[in-house]
C-alpha cells in the first residue's frame, strides 16, 4: 500500500492510509473510513466500464476514485489529443467555407499550415481558460494552491475532466444540420465536468467552481477577440 494519507475516502474525501487489507491467500477486505464509517473506495471492486459511466454522470465518488486512488497519468496525452480533435474540427469548417479544387502544392501546404494554426489557437484558448481558473481560485482562496502538488493535482483534474472533447470527432464524422447544437452540448458537458473536478479536488461547494470557470471563460473569450482582431479565423 501507499504512504499514510495517500488515498481519499470517496464518500467524505477524508484521507485514508489504505484502500484494502490483504490477509493473504487471496483474501482482501476493503478498508472502512474512520470518519464516515463507509468503505474508503467501493470502486476498487467495480468494473472499469461502471466507473466510466459514473464519471460520465459526474458523480463525485467516481471522480475521487480516479483522481486520488488510481495512478492515471495520461492526462497530458489526453489534452493533446483533445486539442487535435478541436483543431481538426475548426480546420474542417475553415475548408468548407473556402472550397478550392486547385491541386497546386502551394494550396495544399497552405491548408496544412491552417491546421497547425488552428491547433495553436486551440492551445492558446485552452491555456487562457486554465490560467483564468487558477487566477480566480488563487485570488479568492490562496491557501488552496499553496504547494506545487496542489497545483499539479488540480491541473491533472481539469485536463482529465475535459475528456468530453473527444466527442468532437463523432460530431464531425456524422455531420448533420444539428452539428452546431451537438457542439454546444459538448461544451456544456465539458464545463460541468470541469466544475465537478474543481469541486472534488479542492473540496468546495457547488457555486465557487462555477465562478472560477466563468472567469476562465472570460479570459478565453478575451483571447478569442484578440486573435480575431489580428485577422485570424477562429
Coordinates of C-alpha atoms in Angstrom, one line a residue:
X1 CA 0.0 0.0 0.0
X2 CA 1.0 3.7 -0.2
X3 CA 2.1 6.1 2.4
X4 CA -0.5 7.1 5.1
X5 CA -2.8 9.8 3.8
X6 CA -2.1 8.9 0.1
X7 CA -5.7 7.9 -0.5
X8 CA -9.1 9.6 0.0
X9 CA -12.4 8.3 1.0
X10 CA -14.7 8.5 -2.0
X11 CA -17.7 9.4 0.3
X12 CA -16.4 12.1 2.6
X13 CA -13.0 13.0 1.0
X14 CA -11.1 12.3 4.2
X15 CA -7.5 11.0 4.0
X16 CA -7.1 7.2 4.4
X17 CA -4.0 5.1 4.9
X18 CA -5.1 2.2 2.7
X19 CA -7.9 1.1 0.4
X20 CA -7.9 -2.5 1.4
X21 CA -6.1 -5.0 3.6
X22 CA -4.6 -8.2 2.2
X23 CA -4.9 -11.2 4.5
X24 CA -3.0 -13.3 2.0
X25 CA -4.3 -16.4 0.1
X26 CA -6.5 -14.1 -2.0
X27 CA -8.5 -12.8 1.0
X28 CA -9.0 -9.0 0.7
X29 CA -11.0 -6.7 2.9
X30 CA -12.0 -3.2 1.9
X31 CA -10.9 -0.6 4.4
X32 CA -13.5 1.4 6.2
X33 CA -13.3 5.2 6.6
X34 CA -12.8 6.2 10.2
X35 CA -14.8 9.4 9.6
X36 CA -18.0 8.3 7.8
X37 CA -17.8 4.6 8.6
X38 CA -18.3 3.7 4.9
X39 CA -15.9 1.8 2.6
X40 CA -13.0 4.0 1.7
X41 CA -13.3 3.2 -2.0
X42 CA -16.1 0.9 -3.2
X43 CA -14.9 1.4 -6.8
X44 CA -11.9 -0.9 -6.4
X45 CA -14.4 -3.8 -6.9
X46 CA -16.2 -2.2 -9.8
X47 CA -15.6 -2.9 -13.5
X48 CA -13.9 0.0 -15.3
X49 CA -17.0 0.4 -17.5
X50 CA -19.1 1.1 -14.4
X51 CA -16.6 3.6 -13.2
X52 CA -16.6 5.3 -16.6
X53 CA -20.4 5.5 -16.5
X54 CA -20.4 7.0 -13.0
X55 CA -17.7 9.5 -14.2
X56 CA -19.9 10.5 -17.2
X57 CA -22.7 11.0 -14.8
X58 CA -20.4 13.4 -12.9
X59 CA -20.6 11.5 -9.6
X60 CA -18.2 12.9 -7.0
X61 CA -17.3 9.5 -5.7
X62 CA -16.1 8.3 -9.1
X63 CA -14.1 11.5 -9.5
X64 CA -12.4 11.0 -6.1
X65 CA -11.6 7.4 -7.1
X66 CA -10.0 8.4 -10.3
X67 CA -8.1 11.4 -9.0
X68 CA -6.9 10.2 -5.6
X69 CA -7.0 6.4 -5.6
X70 CA -5.6 5.5 -9.0
X71 CA -2.4 6.2 -10.8
X72 CA -3.7 7.6 -14.1
X73 CA -1.0 9.7 -15.7
X74 CA -2.2 10.1 -19.3
X75 CA -3.8 13.5 -18.8
X76 CA -1.1 15.2 -20.9
X77 CA -1.6 12.9 -23.8
X78 CA -5.4 13.2 -23.4
X79 CA -5.1 17.0 -23.5
X80 CA -3.0 16.9 -26.8
X81 CA -5.5 14.5 -28.4
X82 CA -8.5 16.7 -27.4
X83 CA -6.7 19.8 -28.9
X84 CA -6.0 17.8 -32.1
X85 CA -9.7 17.0 -32.3
X86 CA -10.7 20.6 -31.8
X87 CA -8.1 21.8 -34.3
X88 CA -9.4 19.3 -36.8
X89 CA -13.0 20.4 -36.4
X90 CA -12.0 24.1 -36.9
X91 CA -9.8 23.3 -39.8
X92 CA -12.6 21.3 -41.5
X93 CA -15.1 24.1 -41.0
X94 CA -12.5 26.5 -42.5
X95 CA -12.0 24.3 -45.5
X96 CA -15.8 24.1 -46.0
X97 CA -16.0 27.9 -46.1
X98 CA -13.2 28.2 -48.7
X99 CA -13.6 25.4 -51.2
X100 CA -10.7 25.1 -53.7
X101 CA -10.2 22.5 -56.3
X102 CA -6.8 23.8 -57.3
X103 CA -4.3 20.8 -57.0
X104 CA -1.3 23.2 -56.7
X105 CA 1.2 22.2 -54.0
X106 CA 1.1 25.7 -52.6
X107 CA -2.6 25.3 -51.9
X108 CA -2.0 22.0 -50.1
X109 CA 0.8 23.5 -47.9
X110 CA -1.5 26.5 -47.1
X111 CA -4.2 24.1 -45.9
X112 CA -1.7 22.1 -43.8
X113 CA -0.5 25.4 -42.2
X114 CA -4.1 26.3 -41.5
X115 CA -4.4 23.1 -39.4
X116 CA -1.3 23.9 -37.4
X117 CA -2.6 27.4 -36.9
X118 CA -5.9 26.1 -35.6
X119 CA -4.0 23.8 -33.2
X120 CA -2.0 26.8 -31.9
X121 CA -5.2 28.9 -31.4
X122 CA -7.0 26.0 -29.6
X123 CA -4.0 25.5 -27.4
X124 CA -3.9 29.2 -26.6
X125 CA -7.6 29.3 -25.7
X126 CA -7.2 26.2 -23.5
X127 CA -4.2 27.7 -21.7
X128 CA -6.0 31.0 -21.1
X129 CA -9.1 29.1 -19.8
X130 CA -6.9 27.2 -17.3
X131 CA -5.0 30.3 -16.3
X132 CA -8.2 32.1 -15.7
X133 CA -9.4 29.4 -13.4
X134 CA -6.2 29.3 -11.4
X135 CA -6.1 33.1 -11.1
X136 CA -9.7 33.1 -9.7
X137 CA -9.0 30.3 -7.3
X138 CA -5.7 31.8 -6.1
X139 CA -7.3 35.2 -5.7
X140 CA -10.3 34.0 -3.7
X141 CA -8.7 31.1 -1.8
X142 CA -4.9 31.4 -1.9
X143 CA -4.4 28.7 0.7
X144 CA -5.9 26.0 -1.6
X145 CA -3.0 26.2 -4.0
X146 CA -0.1 26.7 -1.7
X147 CA 2.1 23.8 -2.8
X148 CA 3.2 22.6 -6.2
X149 CA 1.4 19.2 -5.6
X150 CA -1.9 21.1 -5.2
X151 CA -1.3 22.9 -8.5
X152 CA -0.4 19.7 -10.3
X153 CA -3.4 17.8 -8.9
X154 CA -5.8 20.4 -10.0
X155 CA -4.3 20.7 -13.4
X156 CA -4.5 17.0 -13.8
X157 CA -8.1 17.0 -12.7
X158 CA -9.0 19.7 -15.2
X159 CA -7.3 18.0 -18.1
X160 CA -8.9 14.6 -17.3
X161 CA -12.3 16.2 -16.9
X162 CA -12.0 17.6 -20.4
X163 CA -12.4 14.2 -22.0
X164 CA -15.8 15.2 -23.3
X165 CA -14.0 17.0 -26.2
X166 CA -13.3 13.6 -27.7
X167 CA -17.0 13.6 -28.8
X168 CA -16.0 16.3 -31.3
X169 CA -14.8 13.6 -33.8
X170 CA -18.1 11.7 -33.9
X171 CA -19.8 15.1 -34.3
X172 CA -17.7 15.7 -37.4
X173 CA -17.9 12.2 -38.9
X174 CA -21.7 12.0 -38.7
X175 CA -22.2 15.6 -39.8
X176 CA -25.8 16.8 -39.9
X177 CA -27.7 20.0 -39.7
X178 CA -27.8 19.8 -35.9
X179 CA -24.0 19.5 -35.5
X180 CA -23.7 23.1 -34.1
X181 CA -26.2 22.1 -31.4
X182 CA -24.2 19.0 -30.6
X183 CA -21.1 21.2 -30.2
X184 CA -22.9 23.4 -27.7
X185 CA -23.9 20.3 -25.7
X186 CA -20.4 19.0 -25.7
X187 CA -19.1 22.4 -24.5
X188 CA -21.6 22.4 -21.7
X189 CA -20.8 18.8 -20.7
X190 CA -17.1 19.6 -20.5
X191 CA -17.7 22.7 -18.3
X192 CA -19.9 20.6 -16.0
X193 CA -17.1 18.0 -15.7
X194 CA -14.5 20.8 -15.1
X195 CA -16.7 22.2 -12.3
X196 CA -17.1 18.8 -10.7
X197 CA -13.3 18.2 -10.9
X198 CA -12.6 21.5 -9.2
X199 CA -15.2 20.8 -6.5
X200 CA -13.8 17.3 -5.8
X201 CA -10.2 18.2 -5.9
X202 CA -10.4 21.2 -3.6
X203 CA -13.4 20.0 -1.6
X204 CA -15.5 23.1 -2.4
X205 CA -19.2 23.9 -2.6
X206 CA -21.0 23.8 -5.9
X207 CA -21.1 27.5 -6.5
X208 CA -17.5 28.6 -6.2
X209 CA -16.1 26.3 -9.0
X210 CA -18.6 27.8 -11.4
X211 CA -17.3 31.3 -10.5
X212 CA -13.8 30.2 -11.4
X213 CA -14.9 28.6 -14.6
X214 CA -16.8 31.8 -15.5
X215 CA -13.6 33.8 -15.0
X216 CA -11.7 31.3 -17.2
X217 CA -14.3 31.7 -19.9
X218 CA -14.0 35.5 -19.8
X219 CA -10.2 35.2 -20.2
X220 CA -10.6 32.6 -23.0
X221 CA -13.1 34.9 -24.9
X222 CA -10.7 37.8 -24.5
X223 CA -8.0 35.8 -26.2
X224 CA -10.5 34.8 -29.0
X225 CA -11.4 38.5 -29.5
X226 CA -7.7 39.4 -29.7
X227 CA -7.0 36.7 -32.2
X228 CA -9.9 37.8 -34.4
X229 CA -8.6 41.4 -34.3
X230 CA -5.4 40.1 -35.7
X231 CA -7.4 38.9 -38.7
X232 CA -7.2 35.2 -38.0
X233 CA -10.2 32.9 -38.4
X234 CA -11.1 31.0 -35.2

